[in-house]
Short mmCIF file of C-alpha atoms and ligand atoms in Angstrom, two decimals:
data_model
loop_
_atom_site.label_atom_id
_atom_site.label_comp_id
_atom_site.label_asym_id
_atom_site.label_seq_id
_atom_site.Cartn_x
_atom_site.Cartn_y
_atom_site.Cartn_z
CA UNK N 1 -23.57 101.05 4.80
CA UNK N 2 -21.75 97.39 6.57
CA UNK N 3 -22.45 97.25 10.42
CA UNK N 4 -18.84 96.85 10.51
CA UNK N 5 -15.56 97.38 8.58
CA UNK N 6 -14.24 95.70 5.34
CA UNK N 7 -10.28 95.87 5.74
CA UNK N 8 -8.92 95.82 1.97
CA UNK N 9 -5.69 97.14 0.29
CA UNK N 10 -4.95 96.46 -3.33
CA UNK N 11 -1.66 95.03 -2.85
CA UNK N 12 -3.07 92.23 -1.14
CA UNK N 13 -2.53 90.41 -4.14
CA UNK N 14 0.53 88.11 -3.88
CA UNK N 15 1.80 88.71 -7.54
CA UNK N 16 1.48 84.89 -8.61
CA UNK N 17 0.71 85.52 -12.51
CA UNK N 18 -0.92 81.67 -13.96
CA UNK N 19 -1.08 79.88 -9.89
CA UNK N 20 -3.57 77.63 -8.76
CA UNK N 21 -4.58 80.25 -6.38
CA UNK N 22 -6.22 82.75 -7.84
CA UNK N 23 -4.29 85.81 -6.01
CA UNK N 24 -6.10 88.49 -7.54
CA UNK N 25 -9.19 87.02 -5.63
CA UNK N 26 -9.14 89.68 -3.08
CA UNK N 27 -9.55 92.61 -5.45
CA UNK N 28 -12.28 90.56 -7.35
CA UNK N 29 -14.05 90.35 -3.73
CA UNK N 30 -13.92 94.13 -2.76
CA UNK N 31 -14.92 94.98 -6.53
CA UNK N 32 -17.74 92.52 -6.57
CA UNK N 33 -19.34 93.88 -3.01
CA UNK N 34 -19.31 97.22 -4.80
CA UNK N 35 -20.78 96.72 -8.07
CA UNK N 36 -23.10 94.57 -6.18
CA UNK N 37 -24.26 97.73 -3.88
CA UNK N 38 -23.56 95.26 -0.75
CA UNK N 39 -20.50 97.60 0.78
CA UNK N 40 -19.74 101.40 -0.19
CA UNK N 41 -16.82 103.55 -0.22
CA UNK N 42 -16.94 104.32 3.49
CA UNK N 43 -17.00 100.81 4.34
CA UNK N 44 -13.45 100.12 3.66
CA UNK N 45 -10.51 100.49 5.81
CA UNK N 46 -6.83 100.25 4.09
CA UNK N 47 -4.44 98.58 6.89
CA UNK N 48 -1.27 99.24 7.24
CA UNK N 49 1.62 96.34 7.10
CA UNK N 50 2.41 94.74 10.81
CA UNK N 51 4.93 95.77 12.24
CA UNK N 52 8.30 93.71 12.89
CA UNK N 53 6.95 93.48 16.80
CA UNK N 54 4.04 91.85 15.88
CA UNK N 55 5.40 89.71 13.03
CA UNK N 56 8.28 88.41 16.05
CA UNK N 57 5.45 87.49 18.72
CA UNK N 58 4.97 84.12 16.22
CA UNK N 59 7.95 84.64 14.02
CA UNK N 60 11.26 83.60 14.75
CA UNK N 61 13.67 86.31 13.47
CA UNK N 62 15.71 84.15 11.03
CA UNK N 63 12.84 83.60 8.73
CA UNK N 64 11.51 87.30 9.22
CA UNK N 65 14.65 88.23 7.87
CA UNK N 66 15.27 84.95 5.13
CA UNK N 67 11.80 87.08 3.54
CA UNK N 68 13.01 90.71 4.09
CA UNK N 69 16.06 90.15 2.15
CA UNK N 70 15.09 87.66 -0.43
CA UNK N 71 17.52 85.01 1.48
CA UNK N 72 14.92 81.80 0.81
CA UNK N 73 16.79 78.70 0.42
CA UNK N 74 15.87 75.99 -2.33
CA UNK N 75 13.72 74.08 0.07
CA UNK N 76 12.18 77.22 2.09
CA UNK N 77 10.56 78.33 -1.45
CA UNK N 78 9.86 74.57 -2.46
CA UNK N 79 7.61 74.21 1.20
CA UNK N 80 6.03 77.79 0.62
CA UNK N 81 5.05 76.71 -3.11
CA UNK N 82 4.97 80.06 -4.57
CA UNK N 83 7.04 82.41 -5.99
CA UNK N 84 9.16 84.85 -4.06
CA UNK N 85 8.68 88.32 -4.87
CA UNK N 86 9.03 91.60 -2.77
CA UNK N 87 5.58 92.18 -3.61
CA UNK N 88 4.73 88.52 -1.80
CA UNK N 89 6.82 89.86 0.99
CA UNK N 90 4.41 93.23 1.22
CA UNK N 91 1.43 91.45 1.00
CA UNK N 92 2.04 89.29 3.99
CA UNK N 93 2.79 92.13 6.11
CA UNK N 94 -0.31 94.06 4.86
CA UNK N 95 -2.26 90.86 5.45
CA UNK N 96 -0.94 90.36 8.72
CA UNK N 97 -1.94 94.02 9.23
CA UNK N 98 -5.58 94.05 7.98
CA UNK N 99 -6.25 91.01 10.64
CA UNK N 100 -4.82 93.03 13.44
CA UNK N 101 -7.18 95.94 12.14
CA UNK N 102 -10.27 93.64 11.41
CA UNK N 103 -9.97 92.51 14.99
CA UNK N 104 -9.22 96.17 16.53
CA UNK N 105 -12.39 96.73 14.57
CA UNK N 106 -14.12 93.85 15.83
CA UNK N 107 -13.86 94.87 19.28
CA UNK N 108 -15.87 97.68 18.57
CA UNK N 109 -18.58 96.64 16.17
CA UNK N 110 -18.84 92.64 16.80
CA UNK N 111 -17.73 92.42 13.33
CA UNK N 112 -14.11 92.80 11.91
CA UNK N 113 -13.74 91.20 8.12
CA UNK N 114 -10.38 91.21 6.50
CA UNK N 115 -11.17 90.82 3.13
CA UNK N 116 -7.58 88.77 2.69
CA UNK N 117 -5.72 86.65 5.03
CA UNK N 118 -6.08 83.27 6.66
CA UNK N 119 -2.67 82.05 6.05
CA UNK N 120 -3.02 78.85 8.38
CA UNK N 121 -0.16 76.49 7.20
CA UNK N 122 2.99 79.22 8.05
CA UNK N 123 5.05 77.87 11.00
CA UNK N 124 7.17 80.22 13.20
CA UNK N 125 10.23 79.31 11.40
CA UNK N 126 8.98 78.61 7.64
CA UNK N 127 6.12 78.83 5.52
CA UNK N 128 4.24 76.44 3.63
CA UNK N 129 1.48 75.99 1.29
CA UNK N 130 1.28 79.64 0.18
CA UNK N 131 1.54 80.87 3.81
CA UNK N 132 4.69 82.38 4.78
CA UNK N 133 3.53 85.08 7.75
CA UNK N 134 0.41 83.94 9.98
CA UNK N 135 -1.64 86.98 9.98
CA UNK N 136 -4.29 85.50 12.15
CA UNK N 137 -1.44 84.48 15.20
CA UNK N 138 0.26 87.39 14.72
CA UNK N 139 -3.41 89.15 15.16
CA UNK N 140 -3.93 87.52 18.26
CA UNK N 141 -0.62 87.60 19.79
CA UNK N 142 -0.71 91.61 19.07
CA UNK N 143 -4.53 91.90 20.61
CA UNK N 144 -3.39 89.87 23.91
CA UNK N 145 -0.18 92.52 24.03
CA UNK N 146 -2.34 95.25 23.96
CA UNK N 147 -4.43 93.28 26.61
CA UNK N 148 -7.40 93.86 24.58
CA UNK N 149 -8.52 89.90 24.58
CA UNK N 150 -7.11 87.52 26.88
CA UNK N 151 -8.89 84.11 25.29
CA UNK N 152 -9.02 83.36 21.09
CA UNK N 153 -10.75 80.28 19.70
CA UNK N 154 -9.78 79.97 16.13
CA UNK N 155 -12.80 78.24 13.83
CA UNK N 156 -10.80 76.89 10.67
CA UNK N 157 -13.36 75.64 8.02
CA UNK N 158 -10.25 75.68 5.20
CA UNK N 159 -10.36 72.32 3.25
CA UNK N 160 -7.17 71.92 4.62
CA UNK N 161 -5.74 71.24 8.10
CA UNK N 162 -4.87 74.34 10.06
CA UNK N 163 -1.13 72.71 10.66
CA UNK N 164 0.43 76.13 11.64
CA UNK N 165 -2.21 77.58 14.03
CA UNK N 166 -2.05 74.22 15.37
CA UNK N 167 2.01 73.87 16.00
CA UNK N 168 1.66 77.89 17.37
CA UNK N 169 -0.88 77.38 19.79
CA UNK N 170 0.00 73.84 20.92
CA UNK N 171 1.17 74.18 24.45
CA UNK N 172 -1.01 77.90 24.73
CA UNK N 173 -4.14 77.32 26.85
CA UNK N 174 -4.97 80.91 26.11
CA UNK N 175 -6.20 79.88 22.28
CA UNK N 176 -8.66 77.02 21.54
CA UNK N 177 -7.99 75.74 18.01
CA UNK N 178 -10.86 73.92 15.87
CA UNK N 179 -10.08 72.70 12.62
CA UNK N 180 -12.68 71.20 10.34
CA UNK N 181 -10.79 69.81 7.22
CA UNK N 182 -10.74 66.91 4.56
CA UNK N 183 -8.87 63.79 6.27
CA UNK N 184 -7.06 62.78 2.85
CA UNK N 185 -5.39 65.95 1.78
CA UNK N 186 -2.17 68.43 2.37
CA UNK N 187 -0.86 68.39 4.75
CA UNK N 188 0.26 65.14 5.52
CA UNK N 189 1.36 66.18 9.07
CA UNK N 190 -1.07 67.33 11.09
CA UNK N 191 0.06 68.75 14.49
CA UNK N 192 -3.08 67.86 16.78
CA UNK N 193 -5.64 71.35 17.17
CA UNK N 194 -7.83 71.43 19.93
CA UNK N 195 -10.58 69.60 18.00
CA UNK N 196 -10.16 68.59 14.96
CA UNK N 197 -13.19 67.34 12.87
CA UNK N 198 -11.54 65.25 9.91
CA UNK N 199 -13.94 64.37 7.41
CA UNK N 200 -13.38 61.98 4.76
CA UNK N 201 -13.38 62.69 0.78
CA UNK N 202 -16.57 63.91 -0.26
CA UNK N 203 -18.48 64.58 2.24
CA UNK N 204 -22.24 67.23 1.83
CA UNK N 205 -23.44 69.84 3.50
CA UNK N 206 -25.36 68.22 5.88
CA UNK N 207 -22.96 65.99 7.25
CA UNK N 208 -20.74 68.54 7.07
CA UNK N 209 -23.04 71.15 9.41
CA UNK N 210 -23.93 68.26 11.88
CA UNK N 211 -19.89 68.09 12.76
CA UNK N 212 -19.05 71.59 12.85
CA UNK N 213 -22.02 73.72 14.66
CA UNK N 214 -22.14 71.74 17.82
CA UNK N 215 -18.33 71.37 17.91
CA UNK N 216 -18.26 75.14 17.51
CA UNK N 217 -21.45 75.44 19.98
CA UNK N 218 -19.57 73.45 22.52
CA UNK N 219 -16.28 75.54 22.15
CA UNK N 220 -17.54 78.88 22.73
CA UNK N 221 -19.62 77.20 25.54
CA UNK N 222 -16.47 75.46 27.27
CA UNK N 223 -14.00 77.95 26.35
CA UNK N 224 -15.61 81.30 26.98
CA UNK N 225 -13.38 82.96 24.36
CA UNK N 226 -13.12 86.78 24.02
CA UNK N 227 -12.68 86.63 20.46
CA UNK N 228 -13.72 84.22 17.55
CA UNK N 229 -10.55 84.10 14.50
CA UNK N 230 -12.93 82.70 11.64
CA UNK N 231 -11.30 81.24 8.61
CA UNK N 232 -13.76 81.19 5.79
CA UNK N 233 -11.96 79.11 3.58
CA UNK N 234 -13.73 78.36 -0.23
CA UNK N 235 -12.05 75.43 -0.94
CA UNK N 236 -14.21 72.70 0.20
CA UNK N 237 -16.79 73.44 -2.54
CA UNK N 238 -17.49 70.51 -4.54
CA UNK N 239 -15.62 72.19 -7.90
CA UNK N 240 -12.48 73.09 -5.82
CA UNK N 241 -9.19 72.23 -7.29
CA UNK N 242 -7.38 71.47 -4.60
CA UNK N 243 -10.50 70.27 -2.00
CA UNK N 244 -12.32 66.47 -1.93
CA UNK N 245 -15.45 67.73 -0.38
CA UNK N 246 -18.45 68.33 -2.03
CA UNK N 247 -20.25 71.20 -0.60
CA UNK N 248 -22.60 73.60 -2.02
CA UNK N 249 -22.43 77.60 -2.24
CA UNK N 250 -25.32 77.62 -0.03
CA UNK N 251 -24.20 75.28 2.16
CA UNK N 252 -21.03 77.30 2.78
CA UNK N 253 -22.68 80.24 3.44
CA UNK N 254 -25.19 78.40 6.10
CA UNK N 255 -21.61 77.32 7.29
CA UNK N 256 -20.44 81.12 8.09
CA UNK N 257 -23.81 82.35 8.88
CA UNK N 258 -23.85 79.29 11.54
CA UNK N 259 -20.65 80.08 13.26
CA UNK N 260 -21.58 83.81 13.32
CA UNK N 261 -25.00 83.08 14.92
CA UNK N 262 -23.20 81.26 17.88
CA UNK N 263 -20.83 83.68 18.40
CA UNK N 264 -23.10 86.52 18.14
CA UNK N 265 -25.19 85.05 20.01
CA UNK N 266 -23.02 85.64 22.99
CA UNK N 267 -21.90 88.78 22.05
CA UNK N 268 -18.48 87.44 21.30
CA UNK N 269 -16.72 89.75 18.16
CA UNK N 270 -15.99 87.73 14.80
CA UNK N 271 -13.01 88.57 12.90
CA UNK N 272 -13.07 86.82 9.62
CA UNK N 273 -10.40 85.96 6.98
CA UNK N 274 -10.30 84.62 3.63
CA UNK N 275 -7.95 81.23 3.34
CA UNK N 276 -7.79 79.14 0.42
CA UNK N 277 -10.70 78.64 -2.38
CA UNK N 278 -9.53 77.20 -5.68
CA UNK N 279 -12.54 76.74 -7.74
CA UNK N 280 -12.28 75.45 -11.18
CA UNK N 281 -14.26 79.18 -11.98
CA UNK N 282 -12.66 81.56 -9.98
CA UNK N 283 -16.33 83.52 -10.22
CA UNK N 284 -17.27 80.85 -7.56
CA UNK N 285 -14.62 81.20 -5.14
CA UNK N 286 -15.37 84.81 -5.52
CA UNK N 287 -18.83 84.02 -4.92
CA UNK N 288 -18.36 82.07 -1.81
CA UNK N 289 -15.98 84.59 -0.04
CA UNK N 290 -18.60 87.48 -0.83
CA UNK N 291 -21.08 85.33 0.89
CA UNK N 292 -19.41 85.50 4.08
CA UNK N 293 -19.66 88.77 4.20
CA UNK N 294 -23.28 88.80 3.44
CA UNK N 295 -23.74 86.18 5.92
CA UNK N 296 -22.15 88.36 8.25
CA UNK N 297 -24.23 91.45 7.79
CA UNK N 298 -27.10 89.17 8.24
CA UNK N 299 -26.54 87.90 11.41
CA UNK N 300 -25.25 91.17 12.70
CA UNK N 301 -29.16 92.64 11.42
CA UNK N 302 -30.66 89.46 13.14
CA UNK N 303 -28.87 89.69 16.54
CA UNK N 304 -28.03 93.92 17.06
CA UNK N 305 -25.45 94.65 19.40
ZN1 ZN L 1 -6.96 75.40 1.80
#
């Protein structure tokens, strides 16, 4: 049995038939840590979709509504780049509600992992690049309502830049925003985060781990968050499709288990999310994902509550 709680539903899948990303991942994932014996039954939680409250703390209501009633125009669907389906409409709301849960949970056992979610690039008024609800703002926004958290720092280690956490949070001195991405890739705009570590095309592990720890060291040090929003994104492994960095499955697991460690460390709770991961084998993104959770029962073993 986890430490902590897996948050999983089945239609978390975004109903993309043949799409670069692999939307099925997620049921891959909570299969995998199964069959693997790493997570049983009792480990799951099933979330329930957010509600329109928490959706309209980020959301303006015009594009809440353009996706409950199909109303997309040409260019809103040609920005979101997938698709629209109702079943793409559910599993935004469900994501958007397992990050709410993984951080309820998170509260409680220093660990919350939504085994979806980590749609960074969806703006209050649009989506983009697959993203068209952001569960992890609307997580936060719904945690500081309930006056659970006042502080979030947001740890982004998606290939890409986290433009839509960025634009949310700009003028908010309640949520530090760290983004860790490849310099030469989507998006071209990218609204400035708190820190940003831009790293050019194909950089290693090693350089790679020398940027982010102490920029994440230095956050939770200066910051003093209540709560660490961790995007565990499996795209900047070296075989990614739509990634130019070149770094190793064990190199992104030292990545999670290094951010986890800091946190934990200070006995700030972890919620974790999935983001992109595009791997010319989708066994590897899988791979990489399940490793965060691993990484995360490991430090949560090394430093008990
Ligand atoms: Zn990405």
């Amino acid at each position: 049995m986890l430490p902590f709680k897996l948050i999983y539903h089945e239609r978390y899948d975004l109903n993309l038939g043949a799409h670069v990303f692999p939307s099925h991942k997620y049921r891959l994932i909570a299969g995998e840590l199964v069959k693997r014996g790493l997570a049983a039954e009792e480990d799951f939680l099933r979330p329930e979709p957010a509600s329109d409250k928490d959706i309209l703390r980020v959301h303006t209501p015009e594009w809440m509504n353009k996706l409950k009633t199909g109303s997309l125009t040409v260019t809103d669907i040609m920005k979101l780049e997938v698709p629209y389906s109702a079943e793409l409409v559910e599993a935004f709301w469900l994501a958007a509600g397992g990050t709410i849960k993984a951080a309820q949970t998170a509260l409680r056992d220093g660990f919350g992992c939504n085994l979806g979610g980590g749609f960074h690039h969806a703006y209050p008024d649009h989506g983009e690049g697959f993203c068209a609800i952001h569960d992890v703002a609307v997580a936060i926004r719904r945690m500081q309502a309930d006056g659970a958290i006042k502080r979030a720092m947001v740890v982004d280690t998606d290939v890409h830049h986290g433009n839509g956490t960025a634009a949310i949070f700009r003028e908010d001195d309640s949520v530090y925003t760290l983004s860790i991405h490849q310099e030469n890739n989507y998006p071209d705009y990218k609204p400035p985060s708190t820190v940003d570590l831009s790293m050019e095309d194909g950089v290693e592990d090693e350089e790679y781990l020398r940027e982010l720890l102490p920029a994440v060291e230095q956050g939770l040090k200066s910051f003093e968050p209540d709560m660490v929003f961790y995007l565990g994104g499996a795209d900047p492994h070296h075989e990614d499709q739509l990634g130019g960095l070149s770094l190793t499955v064990e190199g992104l697991k030292a990545r999670d288990a290094g951010v986890f460690e800091a946190a934990r460390k200070r006995k700030i709770p972890v919620v974790t999310t999935m983001a992109g991961g595009y791997a010319r084998r989708v066994e590897d993104t899988v791979q990489i994902h399940l490793n965060t959770i691993v990484a995360a029962k490991e430090v949560a073993e090394q430093f008990p509550p």
